[in-house]
Amino acid sequence: MAVQTFAAIEVGSFGVEMGIYEISNKNGIRQIDHVRHVIALGKDTYGTGKISYQVADELCLVLKDFSDIMKGYKVQGYKACGTSALRDAKNNQIILDQIQVRTGIDVKMISNSEQRYLNYKAIASKDREFNNTIQKGTAIVDVGFGSLQLSLFDKDSLVSTQNLPLGILRIQEMIAKIPGNMEVHRHLVREMVDKELITYRKIYLKDRGIKNLIGIGDNSLYLLQKALAKERTVPDRMTAEDVNHFYDALFKMNPQQLEDVFGISKEYVELVLPSAVIYKRILEVTGAEQFWLPGIRLCDGLAAGYAEGTKLVKFKHDFEEDILAASRNMAKRYKCHAGHNQIVEQFAMDIFDAMRKFHGLTSRDKLLLRIAVLLHACGKYISMKNSTECAYDIIKATEIIGLGHLEREMVANVVRYNVRDFDYGQVQIEAQIYKGTTDILDIRDITIKIAKLTAILRLANSMDRSHQQKLAGCKTVVRDGQLVITTDYQKDITLEQMSFNQKAGFFEEIFGIRPILKQKRRI
């Protein structure tokens, strides 16, 4: 099997790094080179809201060197991503244009949920270790420079994922302005961390036991691995006692000692305090017994995503099911009718598959349709009268791991127009919120996709208007220019028939095929 060379580039809050990988079906993903340059984009963004010209100039010079390295390795594919510091900068479009013009590298901004999903894929690429770990209650702790992500697993299922404003660079920027010694600052950081974690525990950990933590990122994890590497042959697994011992030892060192012992820069030393406190408190709040440090970075996630997308590597873990599991748990939180959702999801999938030759949609669009089905009634938790508007706001405001901002916007629109009249102009305006991610043609295509998914959701939802699953087991087929849905149900389906006929017009408008609901009569 051929080997492909791939380059992954992360433009992060505290540095720019690139990994060079060899990817093959036989050997999987193997990193052959890694380069990193410290540059504090986050200090500019979180301090002034913009990236300065001086920092942008340095960034371009570094990425030009990365481009030359890629040419030396003759990479066959690359992906460059910007995270929170670039994403939150007011002048990010200017910076992206400068990078493109001066280096030839096309950097894409990725959402927080996409970033965490890639990190998660990198962990899951370690198939055996990952699957063994998540059999018991597990939380993935992804502490970045801009924020913290906590993802909870129960056996093989992703239960929830939540982003907290506890990035170490953000915290460091705040405590740097407050006079005091290390002990004072440690107390302040703990208070900031507890404010978020205690609330999180009340909402998400009330009836859930956590046995394992999976830690992602550099920060204290890098120091922890380095410290324990001298004492054991497998430094990536440790107990809560190991972590506590390391934490106590860490705070007995002054900044110069930290530089000498761990071989890190002065700028990095400043970030040790907040990161150590965060990991320590998460361990205490969750009551976890073991810490696994797989040592992955975002670049590893980009490589894993590329390997999966090109089918060079096949993962055993079902990532799509994780997205659906998270959506189902979200539906459960907002008291959606599980039985109704289940049957409408089946109807929607049957219609989607039967119309495959006519709708031109992808498997990814099918996933978005399934999520829209699961969440179509979540707005009723807020308001029975304005449920679709509330559902739209809930979906837009809630991160769904694995979905980008634009995909979430698509799902929100499909749910919104499940009941109200479809407004092509309004959809286009909302899609343009994510400037820089789409052009005019893309927006038109996105609007049409939303209309198609909405038409399928409306029809599928109408088939269980009474919420009694009367049409379960019905047959769906396209025949003679009609979408014929046939049921053997012998009792009254007047409510479903009436609702179906009301939704059939929009479906025909979008696809040019008339839906027909037939009830078989037994003699």
Short mmCIF file of C-alpha atoms in Angstrom, two decimals:
data_model
loop_
_atom_site.label_atom_id
_atom_site.label_comp_id
_atom_site.label_asym_id
_atom_site.label_seq_id
_atom_site.Cartn_x
_atom_site.Cartn_y
_atom_site.Cartn_z
CA MET A 1 0.00 0.00 0.00
CA ALA A 2 1.33 3.45 -0.97
CA VAL A 3 2.60 5.79 1.72
CA GLN A 4 1.45 9.40 1.69
CA THR A 5 3.28 12.30 3.29
CA PHE A 6 1.07 14.85 5.03
CA ALA A 7 1.78 18.13 6.83
CA ALA A 8 -0.42 19.49 9.63
CA ILE A 9 -0.06 23.11 10.77
CA GLU A 10 -1.64 24.69 13.84
CA VAL A 11 -1.70 28.46 14.28
CA GLY A 12 -2.37 28.47 18.01
CA SER A 13 -2.66 30.97 20.83
CA PHE A 14 0.89 30.54 22.08
CA GLY A 15 2.77 29.13 19.13
CA VAL A 16 2.80 27.84 15.58
CA GLU A 17 3.67 24.22 15.00
CA MET A 18 3.88 21.75 12.15
CA GLY A 19 3.95 17.97 12.11
CA ILE A 20 5.09 15.92 9.13
CA TYR A 21 3.48 12.48 8.91
CA GLU A 22 3.75 9.31 6.88
CA ILE A 23 0.34 7.67 6.51
CA SER A 24 -0.35 4.19 5.16
CA ASN A 25 -2.88 1.44 5.63
CA LYS A 26 -0.17 -0.93 6.87
CA ASN A 27 1.61 1.27 9.42
CA GLY A 28 -1.10 3.79 10.24
CA ILE A 29 -0.04 7.35 11.13
CA ARG A 30 3.63 7.93 11.91
CA GLN A 31 5.12 11.34 12.73
CA ILE A 32 8.51 11.84 11.12
CA ASP A 33 9.18 15.48 12.03
CA HIS A 34 7.83 18.20 14.28
CA VAL A 35 8.74 21.89 14.46
CA ARG A 36 7.40 24.58 16.76
CA HIS A 37 7.85 28.31 17.09
CA VAL A 38 6.67 30.23 20.16
CA ILE A 39 4.64 33.30 19.23
CA ALA A 40 2.00 34.78 21.53
CA LEU A 41 -0.90 35.53 19.19
CA GLY A 42 -3.22 35.10 22.14
CA LYS A 43 -1.66 37.98 24.08
CA ASP A 44 -2.58 40.33 21.25
CA THR A 45 -6.08 38.94 20.71
CA TYR A 46 -7.09 38.61 24.36
CA GLY A 47 -5.42 41.90 25.27
CA THR A 48 -6.37 44.27 22.42
CA GLY A 49 -8.81 42.26 20.27
CA LYS A 50 -6.48 42.39 17.25
CA ILE A 51 -3.24 40.79 16.06
CA SER A 52 -0.57 43.47 15.66
CA TYR A 53 1.41 44.05 12.45
CA GLN A 54 4.64 42.98 14.16
CA VAL A 55 3.18 39.65 15.29
CA ALA A 56 1.54 39.10 11.89
CA ASP A 57 4.89 39.73 10.18
CA GLU A 58 6.63 37.18 12.43
CA LEU A 59 3.84 34.69 11.80
CA CYS A 60 4.22 35.00 8.03
CA LEU A 61 8.00 34.51 8.25
CA VAL A 62 7.54 31.34 10.30
CA LEU A 63 4.89 29.95 7.95
CA LYS A 64 7.13 30.70 4.96
CA ASP A 65 9.80 28.51 6.59
CA PHE A 66 7.14 25.83 7.14
CA SER A 67 6.26 26.02 3.45
CA ASP A 68 9.90 25.43 2.52
CA ILE A 69 10.06 22.43 4.86
CA MET A 70 6.94 20.95 3.26
CA LYS A 71 8.55 21.28 -0.17
CA GLY A 72 11.64 19.50 1.15
CA TYR A 73 9.50 16.56 2.30
CA LYS A 74 7.43 16.66 -0.91
CA VAL A 75 4.19 16.45 1.04
CA GLN A 76 1.18 15.24 -0.91
CA GLY A 77 -1.36 17.01 1.26
CA TYR A 78 -1.52 19.54 4.07
CA LYS A 79 -4.01 21.27 6.31
CA ALA A 80 -3.42 24.50 8.21
CA CYS A 81 -5.83 25.61 10.94
CA GLY A 82 -6.18 28.66 13.13
CA THR A 83 -7.65 28.27 16.62
CA SER A 84 -9.12 30.68 19.18
CA ALA A 85 -6.50 33.45 19.03
CA LEU A 86 -6.94 33.80 15.27
CA ARG A 87 -10.65 33.03 15.37
CA ASP A 88 -11.38 35.75 17.96
CA ALA A 89 -9.17 38.45 16.43
CA LYS A 90 -11.18 41.27 14.87
CA ASN A 91 -8.71 41.56 11.99
CA ASN A 92 -8.45 37.83 11.27
CA GLN A 93 -9.52 38.18 7.62
CA ILE A 94 -6.64 40.58 6.97
CA ILE A 95 -4.18 38.22 8.67
CA LEU A 96 -5.43 35.23 6.66
CA ASP A 97 -5.03 37.20 3.44
CA GLN A 98 -1.47 38.24 4.35
CA ILE A 99 -0.55 34.62 5.09
CA GLN A 100 -2.00 33.43 1.77
CA VAL A 101 -0.24 36.11 -0.27
CA ARG A 102 3.14 35.93 1.49
CA THR A 103 3.47 32.19 2.11
CA GLY A 104 1.03 30.42 -0.22
CA ILE A 105 -0.43 28.57 2.78
CA ASP A 106 -4.22 28.56 3.04
CA VAL A 107 -5.09 28.73 6.75
CA LYS A 108 -8.67 27.88 7.70
CA MET A 109 -10.22 28.96 10.99
CA ILE A 110 -11.88 26.08 12.78
CA SER A 111 -14.54 26.29 15.44
CA ASN A 112 -13.95 25.14 18.99
CA SER A 113 -16.09 22.02 18.50
CA GLU A 114 -14.16 21.10 15.33
CA GLN A 115 -10.85 21.60 17.11
CA ARG A 116 -11.83 19.41 20.06
CA TYR A 117 -13.26 16.79 17.70
CA LEU A 118 -9.94 16.54 15.88
CA ASN A 119 -8.11 16.13 19.18
CA TYR A 120 -10.60 13.44 20.09
CA LYS A 121 -9.95 11.65 16.79
CA ALA A 122 -6.23 11.67 17.51
CA ILE A 123 -6.86 9.92 20.85
CA ALA A 124 -9.24 7.43 19.26
CA SER A 125 -6.57 6.55 16.68
CA LYS A 126 -4.91 4.71 19.57
CA ASP A 127 -7.67 2.12 19.18
CA ARG A 128 -6.95 -0.45 21.86
CA GLU A 129 -5.93 1.95 24.64
CA PHE A 130 -8.81 4.33 23.93
CA ASN A 131 -11.52 1.66 23.77
CA ASN A 132 -10.28 0.02 26.98
CA THR A 133 -10.19 3.34 28.84
CA ILE A 134 -13.71 4.53 27.96
CA GLN A 135 -15.41 1.32 29.14
CA LYS A 136 -15.66 2.97 32.56
CA GLY A 137 -16.78 6.54 33.25
CA THR A 138 -14.27 8.75 31.45
CA ALA A 139 -13.74 12.47 30.85
CA ILE A 140 -11.50 13.96 28.18
CA VAL A 141 -9.89 17.09 29.59
CA ASP A 142 -8.63 19.37 26.83
CA VAL A 143 -7.03 22.43 28.43
CA GLY A 144 -5.97 24.90 25.79
CA PHE A 145 -4.58 28.40 25.86
CA GLY A 146 -7.99 29.90 25.10
CA SER A 147 -10.48 27.57 26.78
CA LEU A 148 -11.14 24.21 28.44
CA GLN A 149 -13.23 21.41 26.97
CA LEU A 150 -14.69 18.62 29.09
CA SER A 151 -16.18 15.63 27.24
CA LEU A 152 -17.88 12.84 29.17
CA PHE A 153 -18.09 9.18 28.09
CA ASP A 154 -20.23 6.40 29.45
CA LYS A 155 -18.93 3.11 28.07
CA ASP A 156 -18.66 3.62 24.28
CA SER A 157 -21.03 6.59 24.18
CA LEU A 158 -20.17 10.29 24.25
CA VAL A 159 -22.60 11.73 26.80
CA SER A 160 -21.83 15.44 26.62
CA THR A 161 -19.17 17.99 25.81
CA GLN A 162 -18.91 21.46 27.28
CA ASN A 163 -16.58 24.39 26.70
CA LEU A 164 -15.51 26.46 29.72
CA PRO A 165 -13.69 29.85 29.69
CA LEU A 166 -10.65 28.46 31.50
CA GLY A 167 -7.87 28.78 28.94
CA ILE A 168 -4.50 29.16 30.62
CA LEU A 169 -3.42 32.17 28.58
CA ARG A 170 -6.65 33.99 29.40
CA ILE A 171 -6.20 33.24 33.10
CA GLN A 172 -2.54 34.25 33.06
CA GLU A 173 -3.40 37.57 31.42
CA MET A 174 -5.84 38.28 34.28
CA ILE A 175 -3.62 37.30 37.21
CA ALA A 176 -0.58 39.10 35.72
CA LYS A 177 -2.37 42.38 36.44
CA ILE A 178 -2.84 41.51 40.12
CA PRO A 179 0.06 42.09 42.54
CA GLY A 180 1.08 39.15 44.75
CA ASN A 181 3.37 36.15 45.10
CA MET A 182 2.86 32.65 43.71
CA GLU A 183 0.69 31.55 46.63
CA VAL A 184 -1.65 34.54 46.18
CA HIS A 185 -1.92 33.85 42.47
CA ARG A 186 -2.54 30.14 43.07
CA HIS A 187 -5.47 31.03 45.35
CA LEU A 188 -6.91 33.41 42.74
CA VAL A 189 -6.64 30.81 39.97
CA ARG A 190 -8.33 28.21 42.16
CA GLU A 191 -11.25 30.57 42.80
CA MET A 192 -11.65 31.26 39.08
CA VAL A 193 -11.50 27.55 38.26
CA ASP A 194 -13.92 26.55 41.04
CA LYS A 195 -16.47 29.11 39.89
CA GLU A 196 -16.84 27.19 36.60
CA LEU A 197 -16.16 23.63 37.75
CA ILE A 198 -18.59 23.60 40.68
CA THR A 199 -21.42 24.71 38.38
CA TYR A 200 -20.35 22.12 35.83
CA ARG A 201 -20.40 19.38 38.46
CA LYS A 202 -23.95 20.25 39.56
CA ILE A 203 -25.26 20.08 35.99
CA TYR A 204 -23.30 17.22 34.41
CA LEU A 205 -21.75 15.07 37.17
CA LYS A 206 -24.65 14.74 39.61
CA ASP A 207 -25.35 11.05 38.87
CA ARG A 208 -22.19 10.15 36.98
CA GLY A 209 -19.02 8.54 38.28
CA ILE A 210 -15.69 9.36 36.62
CA LYS A 211 -12.91 6.79 36.95
CA ASN A 212 -10.52 7.98 34.24
CA LEU A 213 -9.31 11.31 32.91
CA ILE A 214 -7.71 11.61 29.50
CA GLY A 215 -5.53 14.73 29.39
CA ILE A 216 -4.76 16.54 26.15
CA GLY A 217 -2.37 19.38 25.42
CA ASP A 218 1.07 20.58 26.39
CA ASN A 219 1.08 22.68 29.55
CA SER A 220 1.46 20.75 32.80
CA LEU A 221 0.90 17.44 31.04
CA TYR A 222 4.19 17.87 29.23
CA LEU A 223 5.96 18.63 32.49
CA LEU A 224 4.22 15.77 34.25
CA GLN A 225 5.26 13.27 31.61
CA LYS A 226 8.82 14.54 31.66
CA ALA A 227 9.02 14.32 35.45
CA LEU A 228 7.67 10.78 35.63
CA ALA A 229 9.60 9.47 32.63
CA LYS A 230 12.67 9.05 34.83
CA GLU A 231 10.75 6.96 37.37
CA ARG A 232 8.74 4.53 35.23
CA THR A 233 8.79 2.86 31.84
CA VAL A 234 5.22 3.93 30.96
CA PRO A 235 4.99 7.63 31.90
CA ASP A 236 1.62 8.24 30.21
CA ARG A 237 -0.45 6.52 32.93
CA MET A 238 -0.56 7.76 36.50
CA THR A 239 -2.73 7.72 39.57
CA ALA A 240 -4.32 10.65 41.38
CA GLU A 241 -1.59 10.23 43.99
CA ASP A 242 1.11 10.68 41.32
CA VAL A 243 -0.53 13.90 40.14
CA ASN A 244 -0.86 15.26 43.67
CA HIS A 245 2.79 14.49 44.39
CA PHE A 246 3.86 16.29 41.23
CA TYR A 247 1.61 19.26 42.00
CA ASP A 248 3.14 19.71 45.49
CA ALA A 249 6.67 19.46 44.11
CA LEU A 250 5.92 21.93 41.33
CA PHE A 251 4.89 24.71 43.69
CA LYS A 252 8.06 24.38 45.74
CA MET A 253 10.08 25.56 42.74
CA ASN A 254 10.72 29.15 41.76
CA PRO A 255 10.52 30.25 38.10
CA GLN A 256 14.26 29.80 37.53
CA GLN A 257 14.17 26.26 38.90
CA LEU A 258 11.26 25.42 36.62
CA GLU A 259 13.25 26.65 33.65
CA ASP A 260 16.30 24.62 34.64
CA VAL A 261 14.55 21.38 35.68
CA PHE A 262 12.17 21.12 32.75
CA GLY A 263 14.11 23.00 30.08
CA ILE A 264 11.32 25.41 29.26
CA SER A 265 11.34 29.10 28.37
CA LYS A 266 10.49 31.96 30.71
CA GLU A 267 7.27 32.65 28.75
CA TYR A 268 6.18 29.05 29.23
CA VAL A 269 6.94 29.09 32.96
CA GLU A 270 4.26 31.76 33.42
CA LEU A 271 1.65 29.31 32.16
CA VAL A 272 2.58 26.47 34.50
CA LEU A 273 0.66 27.86 37.49
CA PRO A 274 -2.83 28.14 35.93
CA SER A 275 -2.54 24.85 34.04
CA ALA A 276 -1.39 22.91 37.12
CA VAL A 277 -4.26 24.30 39.22
CA ILE A 278 -6.81 23.46 36.51
CA TYR A 279 -5.75 19.82 36.22
CA LYS A 280 -5.49 19.42 39.99
CA ARG A 281 -9.01 20.77 40.59
CA ILE A 282 -10.57 18.72 37.77
CA LEU A 283 -9.06 15.63 39.33
CA GLU A 284 -10.56 16.55 42.72
CA VAL A 285 -13.98 17.62 41.42
CA THR A 286 -14.49 14.48 39.30
CA GLY A 287 -12.94 12.09 41.84
CA ALA A 288 -11.06 10.32 39.02
CA GLU A 289 -8.58 7.64 39.99
CA GLN A 290 -6.35 7.52 36.93
CA PHE A 291 -4.88 9.98 34.44
CA TRP A 292 -3.97 8.92 30.89
CA LEU A 293 -1.74 11.31 28.94
CA PRO A 294 -1.65 10.12 25.32
CA GLY A 295 0.56 13.09 24.38
CA ILE A 296 -1.43 14.16 21.33
CA ARG A 297 -1.65 17.62 19.76
CA LEU A 298 -4.00 19.27 17.29
CA CYS A 299 -1.55 18.42 14.50
CA ASP A 300 -2.06 14.74 15.33
CA GLY A 301 -5.81 15.29 15.06
CA LEU A 302 -5.44 16.94 11.65
CA ALA A 303 -3.38 13.96 10.49
CA ALA A 304 -6.00 11.54 11.85
CA GLY A 305 -8.78 13.46 10.09
CA TYR A 306 -6.84 13.41 6.81
CA ALA A 307 -6.09 9.68 7.16
CA GLU A 308 -9.75 8.90 7.77
CA GLY A 309 -11.00 11.18 4.98
CA THR A 310 -8.65 9.67 2.39
CA LYS A 311 -9.45 6.15 3.69
CA LEU A 312 -5.76 5.46 4.23
CA VAL A 313 -6.56 4.43 7.79
CA LYS A 314 -9.79 2.94 9.11
CA PHE A 315 -10.61 3.59 12.77
CA LYS A 316 -12.60 1.07 14.78
CA HIS A 317 -14.40 3.79 16.73
CA ASP A 318 -17.61 5.18 15.20
CA PHE A 319 -17.19 8.97 15.30
CA GLU A 320 -20.53 9.67 13.63
CA GLU A 321 -22.29 7.76 16.39
CA ASP A 322 -20.58 10.03 18.94
CA ILE A 323 -22.11 13.09 17.27
CA LEU A 324 -25.53 11.43 17.31
CA ALA A 325 -25.11 10.29 20.93
CA ALA A 326 -24.29 13.85 21.97
CA SER A 327 -27.38 15.07 20.08
CA ARG A 328 -29.58 12.43 21.73
CA ASN A 329 -28.35 13.47 25.16
CA MET A 330 -29.05 17.09 24.26
CA ALA A 331 -32.60 16.09 23.22
CA LYS A 332 -33.01 14.23 26.49
CA ARG A 333 -31.90 17.32 28.45
CA TYR A 334 -34.67 19.35 26.77
CA LYS A 335 -37.31 16.65 27.39
CA CYS A 336 -37.86 15.70 23.74
CA HIS A 337 -40.18 12.75 23.11
CA ALA A 338 -37.78 9.80 22.59
CA GLY A 339 -40.32 7.48 20.96
CA HIS A 340 -41.47 10.16 18.53
CA ASN A 341 -37.86 11.08 17.67
CA GLN A 342 -36.96 7.46 17.02
CA ILE A 343 -39.78 6.82 14.55
CA VAL A 344 -39.40 10.20 12.79
CA GLU A 345 -35.68 9.52 12.41
CA GLN A 346 -36.51 6.22 10.72
CA PHE A 347 -39.07 7.89 8.43
CA ALA A 348 -36.56 10.62 7.50
CA MET A 349 -33.84 8.07 6.70
CA ASP A 350 -36.25 6.02 4.56
CA ILE A 351 -37.27 9.13 2.60
CA PHE A 352 -33.64 10.25 2.24
CA ASP A 353 -32.58 6.83 0.90
CA ALA A 354 -35.56 6.49 -1.43
CA MET A 355 -34.86 9.97 -2.89
CA ARG A 356 -31.11 9.41 -3.28
CA LYS A 357 -31.20 9.72 -7.08
CA PHE A 358 -33.15 12.96 -6.87
CA HIS A 359 -31.83 15.05 -3.97
CA GLY A 360 -28.04 15.14 -4.66
CA LEU A 361 -27.24 15.25 -0.94
CA THR A 362 -24.24 13.66 0.77
CA SER A 363 -23.80 11.29 3.70
CA ARG A 364 -22.78 14.33 5.76
CA ASP A 365 -26.09 15.99 4.92
CA LYS A 366 -27.83 12.81 6.06
CA LEU A 367 -26.09 13.15 9.42
CA LEU A 368 -27.27 16.77 9.72
CA LEU A 369 -30.82 15.61 8.95
CA ARG A 370 -30.67 13.01 11.72
CA ILE A 371 -29.47 15.66 14.18
CA ALA A 372 -32.27 18.00 13.08
CA VAL A 373 -34.80 15.22 13.74
CA LEU A 374 -33.42 14.60 17.22
CA LEU A 375 -33.52 18.30 18.14
CA HIS A 376 -36.60 19.50 16.26
CA ALA A 377 -38.72 19.79 19.43
CA CYS A 378 -36.10 21.00 21.92
CA GLY A 379 -37.55 24.54 21.85
CA LYS A 380 -40.73 23.36 23.59
CA TYR A 381 -38.71 23.18 26.78
CA ILE A 382 -38.62 27.00 26.68
CA SER A 383 -41.89 27.89 24.92
CA MET A 384 -44.70 25.81 23.50
CA LYS A 385 -45.91 28.78 21.44
CA ASN A 386 -42.59 29.83 19.88
CA SER A 387 -40.90 26.44 20.00
CA THR A 388 -39.11 26.56 16.64
CA GLU A 389 -37.56 29.99 17.34
CA CYS A 390 -36.42 28.77 20.76
CA ALA A 391 -35.05 25.58 19.21
CA TYR A 392 -33.14 27.68 16.66
CA ASP A 393 -31.52 29.70 19.46
CA ILE A 394 -30.75 26.61 21.56
CA ILE A 395 -29.01 24.80 18.69
CA LYS A 396 -27.00 27.86 17.68
CA ALA A 397 -25.87 28.40 21.27
CA THR A 398 -24.97 24.77 22.02
CA GLU A 399 -21.76 23.19 20.83
CA ILE A 400 -22.24 19.79 19.22
CA ILE A 401 -18.88 18.08 19.04
CA GLY A 402 -17.86 17.37 15.45
CA LEU A 403 -20.04 20.08 13.90
CA GLY A 404 -18.68 23.42 12.78
CA HIS A 405 -20.51 26.72 13.21
CA LEU A 406 -21.94 26.61 9.70
CA GLU A 407 -23.22 23.04 10.04
CA ARG A 408 -24.85 23.94 13.33
CA GLU A 409 -26.44 26.95 11.62
CA MET A 410 -27.78 24.60 8.94
CA VAL A 411 -29.33 22.27 11.52
CA ALA A 412 -30.81 25.23 13.39
CA ASN A 413 -32.41 26.53 10.19
CA VAL A 414 -33.85 23.14 9.26
CA VAL A 415 -35.49 22.95 12.69
CA ARG A 416 -36.64 26.56 12.52
CA TYR A 417 -38.40 26.08 9.16
CA ASN A 418 -39.98 22.79 10.15
CA VAL A 419 -43.11 24.77 11.02
CA ARG A 420 -42.77 28.35 9.74
CA ASP A 421 -42.84 29.35 6.06
CA PHE A 422 -39.49 28.88 4.35
CA ASP A 423 -37.74 32.22 3.72
CA TYR A 424 -34.86 31.90 1.25
CA GLY A 425 -33.64 35.45 1.82
CA GLN A 426 -33.48 35.12 5.59
CA VAL A 427 -31.49 31.90 5.40
CA GLN A 428 -28.94 33.57 3.15
CA ILE A 429 -28.48 36.49 5.55
CA GLU A 430 -27.90 34.16 8.50
CA ALA A 431 -25.47 31.98 6.56
CA GLN A 432 -23.33 35.06 5.89
CA ILE A 433 -22.65 35.42 9.63
CA TYR A 434 -19.65 33.16 9.10
CA LYS A 435 -17.82 35.52 6.77
CA GLY A 436 -14.67 34.12 5.31
CA THR A 437 -15.99 30.55 5.38
CA THR A 438 -18.32 30.77 2.36
CA ASP A 439 -18.68 32.70 -0.88
CA ILE A 440 -21.92 33.71 -2.62
CA LEU A 441 -22.18 30.42 -4.52
CA ASP A 442 -21.64 28.46 -1.31
CA ILE A 443 -24.41 30.42 0.41
CA ARG A 444 -26.82 29.63 -2.42
CA ASP A 445 -25.90 25.94 -2.24
CA ILE A 446 -26.27 25.95 1.55
CA THR A 447 -29.72 27.54 1.31
CA ILE A 448 -30.86 24.87 -1.15
CA LYS A 449 -29.51 22.13 1.12
CA ILE A 450 -31.38 23.58 4.07
CA ALA A 451 -34.58 23.65 1.97
CA LYS A 452 -34.14 19.99 0.95
CA LEU A 453 -33.46 18.82 4.50
CA THR A 454 -36.39 20.89 5.77
CA ALA A 455 -38.74 19.30 3.22
CA ILE A 456 -37.71 15.80 4.35
CA LEU A 457 -38.01 16.67 8.05
CA ARG A 458 -41.48 18.20 7.56
CA LEU A 459 -42.77 15.15 5.74
CA ALA A 460 -41.24 12.65 8.19
CA ASN A 461 -42.55 14.60 11.19
CA SER A 462 -46.05 14.73 9.71
CA MET A 463 -46.09 10.91 9.55
CA ASP A 464 -46.19 10.76 13.36
CA ARG A 465 -48.46 13.72 13.97
CA SER A 466 -50.28 11.95 16.81
CA HIS A 467 -47.01 10.74 18.43
CA GLN A 468 -48.48 7.22 18.45
CA GLN A 469 -46.13 5.67 15.86
CA LYS A 470 -49.08 4.47 13.77
CA LEU A 471 -47.08 4.28 10.51
CA ALA A 472 -44.20 2.23 11.91
CA GLY A 473 -42.96 -0.30 9.36
CA CYS A 474 -44.32 1.58 6.35
CA LYS A 475 -42.72 1.10 2.91
CA THR A 476 -41.19 4.05 1.04
CA VAL A 477 -40.41 4.00 -2.68
CA VAL A 478 -40.24 6.40 -5.63
CA ARG A 479 -42.50 5.18 -8.45
CA ASP A 480 -43.86 6.93 -11.55
CA GLY A 481 -42.73 10.38 -10.40
CA GLN A 482 -44.25 9.99 -6.96
CA LEU A 483 -42.86 9.22 -3.50
CA VAL A 484 -45.23 6.49 -2.41
CA ILE A 485 -45.41 5.67 1.30
CA THR A 486 -47.55 2.64 2.09
CA THR A 487 -48.73 1.54 5.53
CA ASP A 488 -50.46 -1.64 6.73
CA TYR A 489 -51.92 0.17 9.75
CA GLN A 490 -55.66 -0.57 9.76
CA LYS A 491 -56.98 1.97 12.25
CA ASP A 492 -57.63 5.69 11.86
CA ILE A 493 -54.76 7.79 10.39
CA THR A 494 -56.83 10.91 9.63
CA LEU A 495 -54.51 13.19 11.61
CA GLU A 496 -51.38 11.83 9.90
CA GLN A 497 -53.01 11.98 6.44
CA MET A 498 -54.10 15.60 6.94
CA SER A 499 -50.67 16.68 8.18
CA PHE A 500 -48.94 14.72 5.40
CA ASN A 501 -51.02 16.44 2.71
CA GLN A 502 -50.18 19.85 4.19
CA LYS A 503 -46.43 19.15 3.97
CA ALA A 504 -46.55 17.47 0.57
CA GLY A 505 -46.74 20.76 -1.34
CA PHE A 506 -43.39 22.08 -0.10
CA PHE A 507 -41.75 18.70 -0.70
CA GLU A 508 -42.99 18.72 -4.31
CA GLU A 509 -41.85 22.34 -4.71
CA ILE A 510 -38.29 21.40 -3.68
CA PHE A 511 -37.88 18.02 -5.40
CA GLY A 512 -40.49 17.98 -8.16
CA ILE A 513 -41.86 14.71 -6.80
CA ARG A 514 -45.29 14.41 -5.19
CA PRO A 515 -45.47 12.44 -1.92
CA ILE A 516 -48.44 10.07 -1.57
CA LEU A 517 -49.52 8.31 1.64
CA LYS A 518 -51.42 5.08 1.01
CA GLN A 519 -53.19 2.88 3.55
CA LYS A 520 -53.56 -0.77 2.58
CA ARG A 521 -56.99 -2.17 3.27
CA ARG A 522 -57.38 -5.81 4.18
CA ILE A 523 -60.27 -7.71 2.73
#
